[in-house]
Structures are given as structure tokens and as C-alpha cells.
Amino acid sequence: MSVMKKEQIHAMTEGAVMVAVATVLSLIRFIKFPFGGSVTLLSMFPIILYSIRRGVKKGLFASFVYAVLQLLLDIGEIMTWGLTPGVLVACFLLDYLIPFTLIGLGGLFRKSGYAGWLGGTAFVIVLRFASHYISGVYLWQSVGEILGHNFASPYLYSLVYNGAYMGVELIITMIAAAVFFAIPQTKKVLLQMGLTEKLI
């Protein structure tokens, strides 16, 4: 077996492990919001790390698999909402397939080292928030009360609702990433992986 073939198998195996870990972590929810969204135990980080290690192309493939799994985990509940076919498809796309697949872009700035790894981490979390925000405004058009404050505009409601849990996810993920990426051994491995992936 050639070195290239072995490396491809290793990358696929690593991707499968990262997707599995991310899926398990997504089930550990500290806060679950009533209309979707939750604060989890660093569930996005394994996919981001994989994208940084292996590149955006592999990262997007892994994140798409992760997105499908997230949808499958929630599809039973979604099907009880009585949505029309059009709204159902839009929900699948804007609340699951698009936002969770975007996490695979975490390695977009991986060649920039520590700053790029942190930047990529923040970038994809903001992108995921943007997809949920757009869904809240144009698909659900939700308005109402959040924590004692009434929001009559779906723009503000979606901003506050989705920003509440995604903001917490951003903070805890960035803290974890800043600590993890600062470890000398981590830096060495990620930098070496970047060079290796360029050659393969």
C-alpha cells in the first residue's frame, strides 16, 4: 500500500472519529432552548480541529456528515411540528445542513498558525449563527417574549434568541481553542500536518 493511500485511510478514520466525538458532545446540553438551539459541551470543536488538521475540503465533508447526523437526531421532533413541505425543506437547510456544514470551514486560515486557527474557529461559529438568524427572520418570523422582554420585530427576536445560545457557544469554544492551540505539542502537530497535507 502506498504512503498516499495509507494517509488517505488515516484521514478518513480520523474524520469518522471526530464526527462521532462531535455528535456525542452535541448530546451533552447544558441549556436547551424551547424552539431549538442549545449550549453544548464544545460540540463544534472536533470538526473545527479536523478541518485545521486536514484542510477545508476534508473538513467540509466531515461537517456535512455531522450536519446530517444532527438532522437525523432531531427529525422525529421536527416532524411533529406540522410544517408544510416547503417550510420543512427550508428548515432542513437553514437550521441543519447549512449551519453545521459551515463548521468545516474552520481550517480556512490554518496556514496563519495560532491566530488563523482562532480566527477560523470564531469565523465558522459566526457563520453558523448567521444561518440560524436568517432562518429565524425569514422562515420562522418569530416574535414574542424572551426573558421578560417583548420583541415585536423578528429581526431583533432572532438576534436575541439565536445570539443567546450561540454567544455562549462562541465564548466557551474560543476559550477551549485558545488554551488547546497554545499547547506546544498541539502547535507542533498542527503545523506539521499543514506541511504534510500540502504534499499529498
mmCIF file of C-alpha atoms in Angstrom:
data_model
loop_
_atom_site.group_PDB
_atom_site.id
_atom_site.type_symbol
_atom_site.label_atom_id
_atom_site.label_comp_id
_atom_site.label_asym_id
_atom_site.label_seq_id
_atom_site.Cartn_x
_atom_site.Cartn_y
_atom_site.Cartn_z
ATOM 1 C CA MET A 1 0.000 0.000 0.000
ATOM 2 C CA SER A 2 1.386 3.397 -0.983
ATOM 3 C CA VAL A 3 2.098 6.145 1.534
ATOM 4 C CA MET A 4 -0.590 8.303 -0.080
ATOM 5 C CA LYS A 5 -3.198 5.562 0.250
ATOM 6 C CA LYS A 6 -2.303 4.940 3.896
ATOM 7 C CA GLU A 7 -2.568 8.658 4.629
ATOM 8 C CA GLN A 8 -5.985 8.874 2.957
ATOM 9 C CA ILE A 9 -7.269 5.962 5.052
ATOM 10 C CA HIS A 10 -5.823 7.548 8.174
ATOM 11 C CA ALA A 11 -7.501 10.869 7.356
ATOM 12 C CA MET A 12 -10.865 9.189 6.752
ATOM 13 C CA THR A 13 -10.610 7.260 10.005
ATOM 14 C CA GLU A 14 -9.684 10.397 11.893
ATOM 15 C CA GLY A 15 -12.624 12.212 10.320
ATOM 16 C CA ALA A 16 -15.035 9.474 11.345
ATOM 17 C CA VAL A 17 -13.741 9.628 14.923
ATOM 18 C CA MET A 18 -14.077 13.413 15.051
ATOM 19 C CA VAL A 19 -17.629 13.275 13.727
ATOM 20 C CA ALA A 20 -18.510 10.630 16.318
ATOM 21 C CA VAL A 21 -16.976 12.674 19.158
ATOM 22 C CA ALA A 22 -18.727 15.853 17.983
ATOM 23 C CA THR A 23 -22.059 14.015 17.830
ATOM 24 C CA VAL A 24 -21.671 12.652 21.359
ATOM 25 C CA LEU A 25 -20.692 16.089 22.677
ATOM 26 C CA SER A 26 -23.745 17.614 20.972
ATOM 27 C CA LEU A 27 -25.917 15.412 23.179
ATOM 28 C CA ILE A 28 -24.392 16.917 26.329
ATOM 29 C CA ARG A 29 -26.555 20.003 26.606
ATOM 30 C CA PHE A 30 -26.171 22.453 29.466
ATOM 31 C CA ILE A 31 -29.058 24.603 28.228
ATOM 32 C CA LYS A 32 -31.751 23.658 25.719
ATOM 33 C CA PHE A 33 -33.907 26.411 24.253
ATOM 34 C CA PRO A 34 -37.650 25.771 23.742
ATOM 35 C CA PHE A 35 -37.723 26.431 19.973
ATOM 36 C CA GLY A 36 -34.413 24.854 19.029
ATOM 37 C CA GLY A 37 -30.805 25.615 19.854
ATOM 38 C CA SER A 38 -28.736 24.607 22.853
ATOM 39 C CA VAL A 39 -25.453 25.156 24.652
ATOM 40 C CA THR A 40 -23.355 22.014 24.331
ATOM 41 C CA LEU A 41 -20.014 20.700 25.541
ATOM 42 C CA LEU A 42 -17.734 22.010 22.772
ATOM 43 C CA SER A 43 -19.596 20.007 20.125
ATOM 44 C CA MET A 44 -18.239 22.058 17.207
ATOM 45 C CA PHE A 45 -14.598 21.886 18.241
ATOM 46 C CA PRO A 46 -13.752 18.362 16.976
ATOM 47 C CA ILE A 47 -14.926 19.289 13.468
ATOM 48 C CA ILE A 48 -13.032 22.591 13.562
ATOM 49 C CA LEU A 49 -9.902 20.806 14.736
ATOM 50 C CA TYR A 50 -10.216 18.224 11.970
ATOM 51 C CA SER A 51 -10.543 20.956 9.342
ATOM 52 C CA ILE A 52 -7.447 22.685 10.691
ATOM 53 C CA ARG A 53 -5.500 19.432 10.700
ATOM 54 C CA ARG A 54 -6.655 18.080 7.353
ATOM 55 C CA GLY A 55 -7.795 21.075 5.358
ATOM 56 C CA VAL A 56 -11.099 22.631 4.348
ATOM 57 C CA LYS A 57 -12.038 20.036 1.719
ATOM 58 C CA LYS A 58 -11.903 17.153 4.174
ATOM 59 C CA GLY A 59 -13.325 19.377 6.882
ATOM 60 C CA LEU A 60 -16.411 20.187 4.823
ATOM 61 C CA PHE A 61 -17.011 16.522 4.064
ATOM 62 C CA ALA A 62 -16.807 15.652 7.768
ATOM 63 C CA SER A 63 -19.011 18.578 8.748
ATOM 64 C CA PHE A 64 -21.643 17.604 6.176
ATOM 65 C CA VAL A 65 -21.807 14.115 7.676
ATOM 66 C CA TYR A 66 -22.087 15.739 11.093
ATOM 67 C CA ALA A 67 -24.887 18.003 9.814
ATOM 68 C CA VAL A 68 -26.844 15.015 8.506
ATOM 69 C CA LEU A 69 -26.464 13.249 11.854
ATOM 70 C CA GLN A 70 -27.707 16.348 13.697
ATOM 71 C CA LEU A 71 -30.745 16.407 11.433
ATOM 72 C CA LEU A 72 -31.425 12.704 11.949
ATOM 73 C CA LEU A 73 -31.201 13.113 15.724
ATOM 74 C CA ASP A 74 -33.892 15.817 15.685
ATOM 75 C CA ILE A 75 -36.042 14.725 12.761
ATOM 76 C CA GLY A 76 -38.542 12.900 14.948
ATOM 77 C CA GLU A 77 -39.315 16.103 16.839
ATOM 78 C CA ILE A 78 -39.290 18.223 13.661
ATOM 79 C CA MET A 79 -41.894 16.004 12.013
ATOM 80 C CA THR A 80 -44.346 16.710 14.849
ATOM 81 C CA TRP A 81 -44.353 20.456 14.088
ATOM 82 C CA GLY A 82 -46.834 20.128 11.235
ATOM 83 C CA LEU A 83 -44.705 22.017 8.712
ATOM 84 C CA THR A 84 -45.581 22.283 5.042
ATOM 85 C CA PRO A 85 -43.175 20.512 2.631
ATOM 86 C CA GLY A 86 -41.597 23.808 1.579
ATOM 87 C CA VAL A 87 -41.016 25.012 5.139
ATOM 88 C CA LEU A 88 -39.750 21.552 6.106
ATOM 89 C CA VAL A 89 -37.085 21.613 3.383
ATOM 90 C CA ALA A 90 -36.101 25.166 4.326
ATOM 91 C CA CYS A 91 -35.807 24.080 7.959
ATOM 92 C CA PHE A 92 -33.577 21.158 6.989
ATOM 93 C CA LEU A 93 -31.318 23.522 5.044
ATOM 94 C CA LEU A 94 -31.162 26.664 7.208
ATOM 95 C CA ASP A 95 -31.292 25.046 10.639
ATOM 96 C CA TYR A 96 -29.233 21.923 9.993
ATOM 97 C CA LEU A 97 -27.441 21.178 6.732
ATOM 98 C CA ILE A 98 -26.064 24.650 6.019
ATOM 99 C CA PRO A 99 -25.071 25.850 9.522
ATOM 100 C CA PHE A 100 -23.460 22.605 10.636
ATOM 101 C CA THR A 101 -21.681 22.061 7.323
ATOM 102 C CA LEU A 102 -20.178 25.550 7.560
ATOM 103 C CA ILE A 103 -18.230 24.384 10.607
ATOM 104 C CA GLY A 104 -15.976 22.545 8.161
ATOM 105 C CA LEU A 105 -14.521 25.889 7.078
ATOM 106 C CA GLY A 106 -12.650 26.052 10.390
ATOM 107 C CA GLY A 107 -9.344 25.372 8.652
ATOM 108 C CA LEU A 108 -9.719 28.216 6.175
ATOM 109 C CA PHE A 109 -6.915 30.229 7.794
ATOM 110 C CA ARG A 110 -4.874 27.314 9.091
ATOM 111 C CA LYS A 111 -1.692 28.418 7.306
ATOM 112 C CA SER A 112 -1.609 31.509 9.535
ATOM 113 C CA GLY A 113 -0.833 29.463 12.635
ATOM 114 C CA TYR A 114 -2.280 30.224 16.065
ATOM 115 C CA ALA A 115 -4.054 33.432 15.017
ATOM 116 C CA GLY A 116 -5.513 31.699 11.964
ATOM 117 C CA TRP A 117 -6.728 28.729 13.993
ATOM 118 C CA LEU A 118 -8.526 31.006 16.443
ATOM 119 C CA GLY A 119 -9.811 33.189 13.618
ATOM 120 C CA GLY A 120 -11.177 30.186 11.768
ATOM 121 C CA THR A 121 -12.869 28.939 14.925
ATOM 122 C CA ALA A 122 -14.635 32.259 15.524
ATOM 123 C CA PHE A 123 -15.461 32.637 11.838
ATOM 124 C CA VAL A 124 -17.379 29.380 11.498
ATOM 125 C CA ILE A 125 -19.321 29.894 14.707
ATOM 126 C CA VAL A 126 -20.422 33.313 13.462
ATOM 127 C CA LEU A 127 -21.375 31.746 10.115
ATOM 128 C CA ARG A 128 -23.459 29.136 11.890
ATOM 129 C CA PHE A 129 -25.172 31.873 13.893
ATOM 130 C CA ALA A 130 -25.882 33.788 10.672
ATOM 131 C CA SER A 131 -27.682 30.796 9.167
ATOM 132 C CA HIS A 132 -29.818 30.331 12.284
ATOM 133 C CA TYR A 133 -30.502 34.072 12.367
ATOM 134 C CA ILE A 134 -31.690 34.120 8.748
ATOM 135 C CA SER A 135 -33.887 31.117 9.476
ATOM 136 C CA GLY A 136 -35.433 32.882 12.455
ATOM 137 C CA VAL A 137 -36.159 36.043 10.478
ATOM 138 C CA TYR A 138 -37.383 34.701 7.151
ATOM 139 C CA LEU A 139 -38.518 31.149 7.879
ATOM 140 C CA TRP A 140 -39.978 31.266 11.380
ATOM 141 C CA GLN A 141 -40.610 35.036 11.602
ATOM 142 C CA SER A 142 -40.837 34.637 15.355
ATOM 143 C CA VAL A 143 -41.734 37.440 17.730
ATOM 144 C CA GLY A 144 -42.582 37.434 21.399
ATOM 145 C CA GLU A 145 -41.112 37.489 24.879
ATOM 146 C CA ILE A 146 -37.578 36.493 25.837
ATOM 147 C CA LEU A 147 -36.502 36.795 29.474
ATOM 148 C CA GLY A 148 -39.205 39.323 30.274
ATOM 149 C CA HIS A 149 -38.610 41.496 27.215
ATOM 150 C CA ASN A 150 -41.100 41.594 24.363
ATOM 151 C CA PHE A 151 -39.710 41.714 20.819
ATOM 152 C CA ALA A 152 -42.173 42.668 18.094
ATOM 153 C CA SER A 153 -39.576 42.517 15.338
ATOM 154 C CA PRO A 154 -38.423 39.131 14.020
ATOM 155 C CA TYR A 155 -35.032 40.735 13.306
ATOM 156 C CA LEU A 156 -34.494 41.553 16.973
ATOM 157 C CA TYR A 157 -36.164 38.387 18.238
ATOM 158 C CA SER A 158 -33.965 36.142 16.098
ATOM 159 C CA LEU A 159 -30.871 38.150 17.042
ATOM 160 C CA VAL A 160 -31.525 37.786 20.775
ATOM 161 C CA TYR A 161 -32.832 34.215 20.654
ATOM 162 C CA ASN A 162 -30.087 32.732 18.487
ATOM 163 C CA GLY A 163 -27.442 35.045 19.894
ATOM 164 C CA ALA A 164 -28.171 33.818 23.407
ATOM 165 C CA TYR A 165 -27.073 30.229 22.887
ATOM 166 C CA MET A 166 -24.638 30.807 20.026
ATOM 167 C CA GLY A 167 -22.938 33.562 22.016
ATOM 168 C CA VAL A 168 -22.289 31.176 24.885
ATOM 169 C CA GLU A 169 -21.108 28.500 22.434
ATOM 170 C CA LEU A 170 -18.721 31.044 20.900
ATOM 171 C CA ILE A 171 -17.251 32.053 24.255
ATOM 172 C CA ILE A 172 -16.650 28.561 25.631
ATOM 173 C CA THR A 173 -15.343 27.233 22.312
ATOM 174 C CA MET A 174 -12.950 30.152 21.899
ATOM 175 C CA ILE A 175 -11.639 29.714 25.437
ATOM 176 C CA ALA A 176 -11.082 25.998 24.874
ATOM 177 C CA ALA A 177 -9.469 26.632 21.480
ATOM 178 C CA ALA A 178 -7.166 29.346 22.840
ATOM 179 C CA VAL A 179 -5.905 27.014 25.566
ATOM 180 C CA PHE A 180 -5.663 23.923 23.365
ATOM 181 C CA PHE A 181 -3.919 25.634 20.455
ATOM 182 C CA ALA A 182 -1.418 27.271 22.823
ATOM 183 C CA ILE A 183 -0.063 23.888 23.953
ATOM 184 C CA PRO A 184 3.388 23.478 22.332
ATOM 185 C CA GLN A 185 2.717 19.870 21.302
ATOM 186 C CA THR A 186 -0.562 20.902 19.679
ATOM 187 C CA LYS A 187 1.128 23.679 17.722
ATOM 188 C CA LYS A 188 3.821 21.293 16.527
ATOM 189 C CA VAL A 189 1.340 18.652 15.332
ATOM 190 C CA LEU A 190 -0.921 21.136 13.558
ATOM 191 C CA LEU A 191 1.959 22.873 11.827
ATOM 192 C CA GLN A 192 3.421 19.537 10.728
ATOM 193 C CA MET A 193 0.013 18.410 9.454
ATOM 194 C CA GLY A 194 -0.269 21.584 7.420
ATOM 195 C CA LEU A 195 3.010 20.843 5.665
ATOM 196 C CA THR A 196 2.129 17.180 5.139
ATOM 197 C CA GLU A 197 -1.281 17.946 3.636
ATOM 198 C CA LYS A 198 0.295 20.300 1.092
ATOM 199 C CA LEU A 199 2.400 17.429 -0.244
ATOM 200 C CA ILE A 200 -0.396 14.881 -0.505
#
